[in-house]
Short mmCIF file of C-alpha atoms in Angstrom, two decimals:
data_model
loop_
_atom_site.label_atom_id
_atom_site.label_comp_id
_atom_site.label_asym_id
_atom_site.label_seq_id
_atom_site.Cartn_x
_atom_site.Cartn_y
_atom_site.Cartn_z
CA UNK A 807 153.45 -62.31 45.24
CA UNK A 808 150.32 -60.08 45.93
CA UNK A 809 151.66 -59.66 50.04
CA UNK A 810 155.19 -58.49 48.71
CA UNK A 811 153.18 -56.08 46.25
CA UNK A 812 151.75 -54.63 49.42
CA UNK A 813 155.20 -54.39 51.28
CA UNK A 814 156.48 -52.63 48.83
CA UNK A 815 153.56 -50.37 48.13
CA UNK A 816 153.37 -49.54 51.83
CA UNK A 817 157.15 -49.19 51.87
CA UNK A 818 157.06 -46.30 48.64
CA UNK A 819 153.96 -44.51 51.45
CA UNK A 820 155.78 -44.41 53.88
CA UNK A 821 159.19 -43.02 52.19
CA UNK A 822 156.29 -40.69 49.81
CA UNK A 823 153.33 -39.86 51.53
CA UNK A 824 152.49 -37.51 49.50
CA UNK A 825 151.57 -40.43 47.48
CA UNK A 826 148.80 -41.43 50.26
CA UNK A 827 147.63 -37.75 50.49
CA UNK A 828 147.28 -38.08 46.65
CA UNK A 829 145.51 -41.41 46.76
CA UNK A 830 143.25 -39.73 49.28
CA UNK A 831 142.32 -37.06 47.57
CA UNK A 832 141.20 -38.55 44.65
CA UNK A 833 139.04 -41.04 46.59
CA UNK A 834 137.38 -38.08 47.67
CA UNK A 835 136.89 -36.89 44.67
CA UNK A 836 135.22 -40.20 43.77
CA UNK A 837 132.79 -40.09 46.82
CA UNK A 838 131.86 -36.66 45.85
CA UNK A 839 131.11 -37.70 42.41
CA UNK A 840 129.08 -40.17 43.71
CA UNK A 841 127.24 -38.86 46.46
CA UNK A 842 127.87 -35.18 46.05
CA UNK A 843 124.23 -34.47 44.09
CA UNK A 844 122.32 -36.61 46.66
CA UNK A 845 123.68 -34.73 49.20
CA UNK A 846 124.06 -30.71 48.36
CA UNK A 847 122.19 -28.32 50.66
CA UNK A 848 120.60 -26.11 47.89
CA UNK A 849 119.58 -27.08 44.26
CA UNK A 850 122.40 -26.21 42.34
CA UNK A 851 120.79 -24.32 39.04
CA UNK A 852 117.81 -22.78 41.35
CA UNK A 853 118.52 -18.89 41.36
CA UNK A 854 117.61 -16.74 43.38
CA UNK A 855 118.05 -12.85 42.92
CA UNK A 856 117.62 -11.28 45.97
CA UNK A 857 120.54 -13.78 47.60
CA UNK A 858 123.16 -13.09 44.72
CA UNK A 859 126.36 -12.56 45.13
CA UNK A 860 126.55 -13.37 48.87
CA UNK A 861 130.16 -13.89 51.05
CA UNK A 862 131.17 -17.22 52.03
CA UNK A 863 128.79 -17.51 55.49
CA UNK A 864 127.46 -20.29 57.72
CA UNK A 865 124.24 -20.47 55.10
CA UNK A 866 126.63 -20.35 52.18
CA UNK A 867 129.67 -21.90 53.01
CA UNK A 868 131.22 -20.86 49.48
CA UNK A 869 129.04 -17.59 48.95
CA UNK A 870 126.38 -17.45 46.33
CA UNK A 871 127.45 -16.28 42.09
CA UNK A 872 125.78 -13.11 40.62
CA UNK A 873 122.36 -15.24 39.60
CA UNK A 874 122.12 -16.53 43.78
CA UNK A 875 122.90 -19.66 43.26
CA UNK A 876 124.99 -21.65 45.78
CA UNK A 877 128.26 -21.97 44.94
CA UNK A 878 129.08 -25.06 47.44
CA UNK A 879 126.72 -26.44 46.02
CA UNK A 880 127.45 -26.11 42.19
CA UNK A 881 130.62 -27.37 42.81
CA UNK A 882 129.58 -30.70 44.33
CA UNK A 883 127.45 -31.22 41.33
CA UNK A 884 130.39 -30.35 39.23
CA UNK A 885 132.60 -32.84 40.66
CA UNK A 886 130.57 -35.60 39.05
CA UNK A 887 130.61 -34.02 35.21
CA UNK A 888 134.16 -33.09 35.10
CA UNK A 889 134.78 -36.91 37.28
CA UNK A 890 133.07 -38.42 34.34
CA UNK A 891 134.18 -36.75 31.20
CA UNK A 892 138.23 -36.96 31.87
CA UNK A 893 137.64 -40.89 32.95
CA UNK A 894 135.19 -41.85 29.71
CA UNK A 895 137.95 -39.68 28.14
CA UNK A 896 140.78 -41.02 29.39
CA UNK A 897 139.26 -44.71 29.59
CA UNK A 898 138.71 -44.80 25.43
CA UNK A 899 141.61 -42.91 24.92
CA UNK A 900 143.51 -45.82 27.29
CA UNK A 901 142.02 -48.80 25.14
CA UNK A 902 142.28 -47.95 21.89
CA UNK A 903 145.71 -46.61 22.37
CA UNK A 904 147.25 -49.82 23.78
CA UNK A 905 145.50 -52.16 21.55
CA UNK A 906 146.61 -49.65 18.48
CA UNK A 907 149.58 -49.37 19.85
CA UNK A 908 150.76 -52.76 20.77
CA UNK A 909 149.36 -54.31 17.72
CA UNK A 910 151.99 -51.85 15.43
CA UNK A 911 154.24 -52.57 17.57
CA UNK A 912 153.97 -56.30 17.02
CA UNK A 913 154.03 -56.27 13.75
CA UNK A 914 156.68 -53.08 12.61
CA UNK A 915 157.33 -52.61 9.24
CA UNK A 916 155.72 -50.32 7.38
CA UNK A 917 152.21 -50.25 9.64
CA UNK A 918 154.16 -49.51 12.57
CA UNK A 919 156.20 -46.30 10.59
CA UNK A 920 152.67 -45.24 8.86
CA UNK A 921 150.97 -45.36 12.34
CA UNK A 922 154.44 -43.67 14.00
CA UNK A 923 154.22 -40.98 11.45
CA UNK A 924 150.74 -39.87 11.98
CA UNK A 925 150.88 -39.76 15.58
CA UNK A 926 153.65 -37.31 15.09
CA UNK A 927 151.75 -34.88 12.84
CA UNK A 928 148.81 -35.55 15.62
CA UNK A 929 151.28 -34.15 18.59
CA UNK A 930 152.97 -31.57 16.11
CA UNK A 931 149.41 -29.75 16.95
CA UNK A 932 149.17 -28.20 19.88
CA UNK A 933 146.46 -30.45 21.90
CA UNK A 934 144.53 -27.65 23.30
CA UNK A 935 143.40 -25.78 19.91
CA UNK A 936 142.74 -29.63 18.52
CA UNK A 937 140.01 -30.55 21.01
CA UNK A 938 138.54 -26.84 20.46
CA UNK A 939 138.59 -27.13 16.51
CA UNK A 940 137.13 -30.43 17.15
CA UNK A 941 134.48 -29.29 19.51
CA UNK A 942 133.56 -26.28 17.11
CA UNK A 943 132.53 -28.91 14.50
CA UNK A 944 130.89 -31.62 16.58
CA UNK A 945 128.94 -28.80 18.52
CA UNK A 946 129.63 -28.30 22.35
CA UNK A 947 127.76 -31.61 23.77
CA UNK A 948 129.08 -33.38 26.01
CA UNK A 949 129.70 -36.20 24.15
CA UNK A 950 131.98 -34.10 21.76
CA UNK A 951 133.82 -33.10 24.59
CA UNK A 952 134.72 -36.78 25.37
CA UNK A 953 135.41 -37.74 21.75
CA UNK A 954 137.53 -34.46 21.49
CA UNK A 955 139.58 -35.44 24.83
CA UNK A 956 139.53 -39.01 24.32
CA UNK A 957 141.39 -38.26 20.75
CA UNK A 958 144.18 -35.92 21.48
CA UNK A 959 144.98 -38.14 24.15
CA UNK A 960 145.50 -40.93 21.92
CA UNK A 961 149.17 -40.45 20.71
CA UNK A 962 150.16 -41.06 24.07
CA UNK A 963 148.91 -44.33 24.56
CA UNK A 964 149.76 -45.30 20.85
CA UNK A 965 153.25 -43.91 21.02
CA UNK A 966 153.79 -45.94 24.72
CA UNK A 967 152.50 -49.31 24.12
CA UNK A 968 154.51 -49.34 20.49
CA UNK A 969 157.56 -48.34 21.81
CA UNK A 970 157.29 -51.16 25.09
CA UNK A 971 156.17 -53.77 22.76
CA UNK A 972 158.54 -53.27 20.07
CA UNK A 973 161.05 -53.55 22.62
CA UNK A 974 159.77 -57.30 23.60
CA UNK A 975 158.18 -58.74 20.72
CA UNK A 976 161.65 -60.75 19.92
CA UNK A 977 162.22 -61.86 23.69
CA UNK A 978 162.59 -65.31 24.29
CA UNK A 979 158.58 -65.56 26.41
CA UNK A 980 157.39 -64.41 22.93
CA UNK A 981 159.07 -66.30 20.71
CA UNK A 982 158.17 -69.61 22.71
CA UNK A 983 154.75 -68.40 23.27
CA UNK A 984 154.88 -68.22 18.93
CA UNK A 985 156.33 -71.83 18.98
CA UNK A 986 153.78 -73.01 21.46
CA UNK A 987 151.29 -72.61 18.71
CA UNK A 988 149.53 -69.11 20.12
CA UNK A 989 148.11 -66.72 17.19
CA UNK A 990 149.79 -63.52 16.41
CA UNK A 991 146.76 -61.82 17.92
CA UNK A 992 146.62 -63.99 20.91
CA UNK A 993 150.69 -63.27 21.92
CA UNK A 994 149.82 -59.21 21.74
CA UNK A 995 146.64 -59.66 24.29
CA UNK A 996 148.22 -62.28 26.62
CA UNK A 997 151.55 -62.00 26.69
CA UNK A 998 152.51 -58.53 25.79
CA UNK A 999 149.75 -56.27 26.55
CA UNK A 1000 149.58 -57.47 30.10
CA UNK A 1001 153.34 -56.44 30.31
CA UNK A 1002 152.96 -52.96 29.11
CA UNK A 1003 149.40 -52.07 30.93
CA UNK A 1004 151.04 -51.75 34.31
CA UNK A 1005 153.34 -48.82 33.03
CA UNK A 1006 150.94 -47.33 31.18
CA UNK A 1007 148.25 -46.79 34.16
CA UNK A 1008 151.05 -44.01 35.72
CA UNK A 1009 150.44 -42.09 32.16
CA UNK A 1010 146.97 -43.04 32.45
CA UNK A 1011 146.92 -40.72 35.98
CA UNK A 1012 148.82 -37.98 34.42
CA UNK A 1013 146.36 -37.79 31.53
CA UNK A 1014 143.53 -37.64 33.92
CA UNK A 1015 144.12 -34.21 35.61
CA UNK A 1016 145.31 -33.17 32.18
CA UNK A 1017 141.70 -34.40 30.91
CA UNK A 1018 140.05 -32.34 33.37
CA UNK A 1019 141.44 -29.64 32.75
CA UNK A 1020 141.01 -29.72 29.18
CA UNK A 1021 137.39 -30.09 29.83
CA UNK A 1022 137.18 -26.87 32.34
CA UNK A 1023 139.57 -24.76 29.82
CA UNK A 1024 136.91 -25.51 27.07
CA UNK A 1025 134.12 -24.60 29.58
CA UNK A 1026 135.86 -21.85 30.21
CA UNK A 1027 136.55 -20.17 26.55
CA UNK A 1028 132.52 -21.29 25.77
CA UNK A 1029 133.49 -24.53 23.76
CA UNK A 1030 132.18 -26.90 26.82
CA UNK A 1031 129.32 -27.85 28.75
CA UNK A 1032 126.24 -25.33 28.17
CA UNK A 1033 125.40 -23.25 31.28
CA UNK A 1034 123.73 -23.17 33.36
CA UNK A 1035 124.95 -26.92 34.33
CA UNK A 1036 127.57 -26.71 37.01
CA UNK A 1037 130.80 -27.14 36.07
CA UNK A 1038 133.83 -25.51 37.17
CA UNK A 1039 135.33 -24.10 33.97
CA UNK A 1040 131.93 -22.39 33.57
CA UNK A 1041 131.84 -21.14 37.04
CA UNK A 1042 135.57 -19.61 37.12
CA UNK A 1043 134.70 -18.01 33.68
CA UNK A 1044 131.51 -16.49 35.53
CA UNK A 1045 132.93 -15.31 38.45
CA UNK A 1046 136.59 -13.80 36.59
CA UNK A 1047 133.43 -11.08 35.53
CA UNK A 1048 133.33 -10.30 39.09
CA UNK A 1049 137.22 -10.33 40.66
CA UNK A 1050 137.56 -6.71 40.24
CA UNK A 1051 134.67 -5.54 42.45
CA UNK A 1052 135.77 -7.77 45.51
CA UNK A 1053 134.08 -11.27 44.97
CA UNK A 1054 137.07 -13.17 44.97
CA UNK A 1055 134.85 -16.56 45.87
CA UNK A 1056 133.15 -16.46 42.84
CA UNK A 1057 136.73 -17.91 41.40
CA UNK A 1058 138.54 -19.19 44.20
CA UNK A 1059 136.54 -22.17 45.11
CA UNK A 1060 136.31 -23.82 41.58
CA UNK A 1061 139.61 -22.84 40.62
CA UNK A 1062 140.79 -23.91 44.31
CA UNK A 1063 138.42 -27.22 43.13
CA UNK A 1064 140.33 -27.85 39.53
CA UNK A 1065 143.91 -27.04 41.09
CA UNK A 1066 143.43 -29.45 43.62
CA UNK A 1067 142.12 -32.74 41.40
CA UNK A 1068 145.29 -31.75 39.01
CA UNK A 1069 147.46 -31.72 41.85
CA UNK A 1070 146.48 -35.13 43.49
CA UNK A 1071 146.15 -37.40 40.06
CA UNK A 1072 149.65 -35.72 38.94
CA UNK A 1073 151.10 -37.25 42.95
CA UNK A 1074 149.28 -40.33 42.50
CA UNK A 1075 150.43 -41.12 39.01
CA UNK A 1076 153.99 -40.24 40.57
CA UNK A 1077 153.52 -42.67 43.26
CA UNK A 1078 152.52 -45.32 41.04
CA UNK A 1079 155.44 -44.83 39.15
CA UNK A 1080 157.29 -45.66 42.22
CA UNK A 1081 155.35 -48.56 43.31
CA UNK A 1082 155.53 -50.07 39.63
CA UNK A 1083 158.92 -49.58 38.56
CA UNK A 1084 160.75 -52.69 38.82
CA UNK A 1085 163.88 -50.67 39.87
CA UNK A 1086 162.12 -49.41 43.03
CA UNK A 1087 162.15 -52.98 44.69
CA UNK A 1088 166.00 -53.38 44.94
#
């Protein structure tokens, strides 16, 4: 089983490798989160005046912002926060929603249309002006900035696992698995959770760069992380003071930074659409 997993998962590479590009890119994003502070040439909230606003140069590899501070390294350090937030985010968001989810789905009736009904009126808001309303009230912690993320995130995993499981609560697995003696509770976690997990991990990728930028967007209107911690909404809404007098590096290496961790968990939650759809091993 697991070596035909692999066959197939290098097959879907080789036919997409913009899937491996993907998958590479967001390991390095990973090592950067983890090594990236340990490792940064400058301190990255030490200013100094007299080297501010500096080109990209051999000292500087990504210039310095208008307080001398080193950009490179700011966004090294920023990797980790923004890392961090959209996976805590992402990862509560991914729990609660399945087990919500799978459990309404399980049972229907008028739980499951109750449940169905409010995540409607959830996604009937738009997502973006939910998390700042939210953020606004909690106060702009980071902390808040999960909860916010990890809750308008939610419908998605409550809306997916309901819909899968409704769909196979009344196969024949389940209804043996009922006969067999197994508690209601103990069919959703073993027997249909499993089942649905697998597709929901591609959404679960999707959400991730979606998470991020959520969390640089709020950063970036003054609703995130306090300055002057790194992080790259903060720095692209720092530096879009400076694009009109020339110092176009002020914006283009975090915003270069956020593009670039949307782009790759977008391809890789493509690619393991592709290696996890059933259809794509005929």
């Amino acid at each position: 089983m697991a070596s035909a997993t692999l066959r197939h998962t290098v097959w879907i590479l080789r036919g997409n490798p913009l899937t491996a590009v993907a998958a590479s890119g967001v390991l390095m994003l990973v090592l950067v989160a983890i090594f990236g502070p340990s490792i940064v040439p400058y301190d990255p909230i030490a200013s100094k005046v007299s080297e501010a606003l500096l080109p990209p140069s051999a000292a500087h590899l990504a210039g310095t912002d208008q307080l001398g501070r080193d950009t490179f390294s700011r966004l090294l350090v920023a990797t980790r926060l923004d890392l961090v937030i959209a996976v805590a985010a992402v990862g509560i968001s991914f729990v609660l929603g399945a087990i919500i989810g799978a459990f309404c789905g399980y049972a229907g009736g008028r739980l499951d249309r109750s449940v169905g009904r409010f995540v409607d009126v959830m996604m009937a808001f738009p997502l973006f002006v939910l998390a700042m309303a939210m953020v606004a009230a909690l106060g702009n912690r980071v902390e808040n900035i999960v909860i916010a993320t990890a809750i308008i995130n939610l419908p998605f995993y409550i809306r997916f696992a309901r819909a899968e499981v409704n769909v196979r609560r009344n196969v024949g697995w389940v209804e043996a698995a009922r006969v067999s003696g197994e508690s209601h509770a103990s069919v959703v976690l073993r027997f249909l959770l499993p089942n649905v997990l697998p597709a929901m991990a591609v959404q679960m990728s999707l959400n991730l760069g979606w998470a991020i930028l959520n969390a640089a967007g709020l950063s970036f209107i003054g609703l995130g992380v306090r300055p002057p911690t790194p992080e790259w909404g903060i720095m692209v809404a720092e530096g879009a003071r400076f694009i009109s007098t020339g110092k176009w590096w002020l914006v283009a290496f975090p915003g270069l930074a956020l593009m670039l961790a949307v782009l790759c968990f977008n391809l890789l939650g493509d690619g393991l659409r592709d290696i996890l759809d059933p259809r794509m091993r005929t």
